[in-house]
Amino acid sequence: MGQPCPHESARAQVAGQAHYIDDLPELKGTLYAAPILSPLAHGRLDAVDASAACALPGVRGVVLAQDIPGDPILAAFAHDEPIFARDSVQHVGQVIGLVVADSVVAARHAARKVQLSITALPAILTVQQAIEQQSWVLPPVQVRRGDAAHALQHAQHRLQGRLEAGGQEHFYLEGQIAYALPLEQNQWWIHSSTQHAGEVQHWVAHALGVDSHAVRVECRRMGGGFGGKETQAGHLAVWAALAAHKFACPVKLRLDRDDDFMITGKRHPFSYEWDVGFDDSGRIQGLELMMAAHCGFSADLSGPVADRAVFHCDNAYFLEHVAITSYRCKTHQQSHTAFRGFGGPQGVLAIETILGDIARYLGLDALDVRQRNLYGLQERNITHYHMQVEDNILHDLLPKLEQDARYRQRQAAVSAWNASHPLFKRGLALTPVKFGISFTATLFNQAGALVNVYTDGSVQINHGGAEMGQGLHTKVAQIVADELGVPLARVLVTASDTAKVPNASATAASSGTDLNGRAAQYAARSVRDNLAAFVSGLDQCGAGAVRFAGGLVISPKATRRWEEVVKEAYANRIQLWSDGFYRTPKIHYDKTTLTGRPFYYFAYGAACSEVVIDTSTGEARVLAVDILHDVGRSINPAIDIGQIEGGFVQGMGWLTTEELVWDGQGRLATHAPSTYKIPATGDVPEQLRVSFWHEANREDNVGASKAVGEPPFMLAVSVYEALRNAVAAGRVQAGTAAPTQPVTLTAPATAENILRALGRL
Ligand code: MTE
Ligand code: HPA
Ligand code: MOS
């Protein structure tokens, strides 16, 4: 642990030798499926005529709702989503059925020839329409602390504002895919690119009407998940399994990129309205905040996503008198889902926007205002959901980054630059992140693992987590290698597999290593204990005196090679394998009131970003970024830096170029890389400096580390704030607004949205 070892698959991936599902050798007789999509946002589905499609060469037939042997409703937690649209269609791209053919091309071609009779119905396409019609996937939630209305009335200053933040397409490089293989006696083997094999198993069993024990789900790795494969990989697996059931053949379903865009949900777009009261120093006195999550046609994970937005709309700040209203809007759109940060970014964006405008209004430096609002160390340290913030390091971390990034000097330089450049305006901002680690649903914070030691001394690990590029398997291998004192090369992690470790949670909420790493550590410890007891018998010493390090087993009497001890232990009938189980301590949470301690600890960080905008075209560029981020004691610094850089750039994409456009009929107009722009290498800031905050996790976590997958995403809010500062400078120059006026910048800050914020469009 602590070494920057390369990712366990890096070489194989670079050499094109790492297998993704579409690379698996196909079984003889494999058929291919393609989805039949709704062309309308909302309508009554009167008839499906597949005769023309079925007459095409190579087509075997179609799979529709009536072909489902089990429950036609997906086993998702809200039970509100039909597996295939039956009587109605609820979004453009909703899957009505599949065409199954001898080749992918034949299936896709035929899917477009299926005739659909649909009577159009009025569609709800915006959050505003949903709120007017009280159209919810789940009921509204209110969280309050103190008396916000009273605090607002008596505040020294008051500002109202609103904001729109767009969604985000996951754009995993490997699209959604499943390969379903019928086995003997109605048993099933599913290869799924999924973050949650256990959920896929449950959904497939439910749809087929079989027990979970008859379904085995496997995933060696994903080519990215980012939350998009937390639930929605399950749909493909269920669809492929239903086709395999109907035709009694293996069936592969791999979505075309455009179809993937049209069918699957994205990050939830959010609309906000607020009323904030504050004093002369910029300290918030009272806040009323409305957050409306655009959920699409079904609940999916919208409940916990919107909850996490509520938990993070404080970001790092004490909100004494606060009233939050959270709407979970049902619209005729794809069902929006988990995406890195899981509602956290949407919460953080709101409060950072508010603080930026407060600073502008008062003519104060925004970093000063942010620091004044931070959670205190002794007092002002209880969140609005009643959790005490015990591990706040921002009082030290922010000043360190302020110095390292030369924030004050550069702020002066930016002002000077803006005073002398009429066309180009610069902006600089430094913003913190505090992100709660744990699944908010307490029950998911458990994990299992299996560690097998073979007689040659090699070690195989299986655990409940999934590899999606984040380096989980590498870290877990490092943890087990440390525990057994063997070289990393002797340790192998195998595919996620419901037949090896059952009932595993999704690999999500950044807690993959915390949960599975600890479970694997416990499993390895129990094998080690067996070996230590064996050696203590040989050497007449206490088992505690036996050490495992550097491939050696060392007792006070003798030093032996690991391989030698393993072989001897086997000959003496000592168990060389074990399971391990871990559940996160201390957490508890009441879902009805949204109060308790939902998080085991917080991960912190801060970023300082400098941008420049062209006030005539609205184009923008991120010039330099300094990040200081808290990963506790890093298990693998190389992987952690990769996660920080990747998370930051993905966050930048959300807030700058990645714009999803639905037209007036609810059709997603941006459904391919030609129109949907993720950051390219050229968008990565020329200066992107990442440092770690060197302090162990104050809670007892594996290797004293902290989770790193999601928190850095929110560091990109510094880019958004820097852009708003640049816009403010542009407006002052143009004389279109006073310097104290709030800057309303719709996210993502595309060139058009920057021009709008400047008052030029
Ligand atoms: N990194 C890569 N390369 N690919 C991914 O899909 N997903 C992110 C993050 N980092 C992702 C990633 C998300 S959304 C989460 S929740 C975490 O990884 C999950 O993995 P962990 O819990 O092991 O960090
Ligand atoms: N984070 C990510 N995924 C989840 C969560 C969460 O808090 N809860 C359920 N799925
Ligand atoms: Mo990550 S959004 O929790 O999969």
mmCIF file of C-alpha atoms and ligand atoms in Angstrom, residues 195 224-227 339-341 466 468-470 472 507-513 643 708-710, ligand 1:
data_model
loop_
_atom_site.group_PDB
_atom_site.id
_atom_site.type_symbol
_atom_site.label_atom_id
_atom_site.label_comp_id
_atom_site.label_asym_id
_atom_site.label_seq_id
_atom_site.Cartn_x
_atom_site.Cartn_y
_atom_site.Cartn_z
ATOM 1 C CA GLN A 195 -21.566 -1.694 -11.664
ATOM 2 C CA GLY A 224 -16.269 3.191 -17.818
ATOM 3 C CA GLY A 225 -19.490 3.338 -15.858
ATOM 4 C CA PHE A 226 -19.568 6.731 -14.098
ATOM 5 C CA GLY A 227 -22.905 5.806 -12.503
ATOM 6 C CA PHE A 339 -23.675 10.090 -12.373
ATOM 7 C CA ARG A 340 -20.397 10.730 -10.532
ATOM 8 C CA GLY A 341 -21.307 12.779 -7.479
ATOM 9 C CA ALA A 466 -16.626 -3.920 -10.000
ATOM 10 C CA MET A 468 -14.677 0.356 -14.295
ATOM 11 C CA GLY A 469 -11.241 1.861 -14.824
ATOM 12 C CA GLN A 470 -11.054 3.473 -11.376
ATOM 13 C CA LEU A 472 -10.402 -0.787 -7.558
ATOM 14 C CA THR A 507 -19.787 -0.251 -6.868
ATOM 15 C CA ALA A 508 -20.782 3.341 -6.311
ATOM 16 C CA ALA A 509 -20.802 6.187 -3.809
ATOM 17 C CA SER A 510 -16.970 6.152 -4.109
ATOM 18 C CA SER A 511 -16.897 3.445 -1.482
ATOM 19 C CA GLY A 512 -15.581 0.526 -3.572
ATOM 20 C CA THR A 513 -12.200 0.387 -1.848
ATOM 21 C CA GLN A 643 -9.028 9.960 -10.372
ATOM 22 C CA VAL A 708 -11.501 9.428 -4.200
ATOM 23 C CA GLY A 709 -13.861 8.452 -7.046
ATOM 24 C CA GLU A 710 -16.416 11.244 -6.927
HETATM 25 N N1 MTE B 1 -13.124 6.244 -12.925
HETATM 26 C C1 MTE B 1 -13.100 5.618 -14.122
HETATM 27 N N2 MTE B 1 -11.935 5.528 -14.789
HETATM 28 N N3 MTE B 1 -14.243 5.109 -14.677
HETATM 29 C C2 MTE B 1 -15.466 5.208 -14.037
HETATM 30 O O1 MTE B 1 -16.476 4.731 -14.555
HETATM 31 N N4 MTE B 1 -16.687 6.017 -12.045
HETATM 32 C C3 MTE B 1 -16.698 6.988 -10.949
HETATM 33 C C4 MTE B 1 -15.410 6.918 -10.136
HETATM 34 N N5 MTE B 1 -14.265 6.946 -11.013
HETATM 35 C C5 MTE B 1 -15.507 5.868 -12.768
HETATM 36 C C6 MTE B 1 -14.290 6.355 -12.225
HETATM 37 C C7 MTE B 1 -17.828 6.814 -10.035
HETATM 38 S S1 MTE B 1 -19.324 7.451 -10.470
HETATM 39 C C8 MTE B 1 -17.692 6.189 -8.827
HETATM 40 S S2 MTE B 1 -18.969 6.083 -7.737
HETATM 41 C C9 MTE B 1 -16.419 5.559 -8.420
HETATM 42 O O2 MTE B 1 -15.414 5.690 -9.413
HETATM 43 C C10 MTE B 1 -16.682 4.097 -8.126
HETATM 44 O O3 MTE B 1 -15.547 3.385 -7.827
HETATM 45 P P1 MTE B 1 -14.845 3.362 -6.382
HETATM 46 O O4 MTE B 1 -15.916 3.344 -5.369
HETATM 47 O O5 MTE B 1 -14.047 2.129 -6.425
HETATM 48 O O6 MTE B 1 -14.030 4.617 -6.323
#
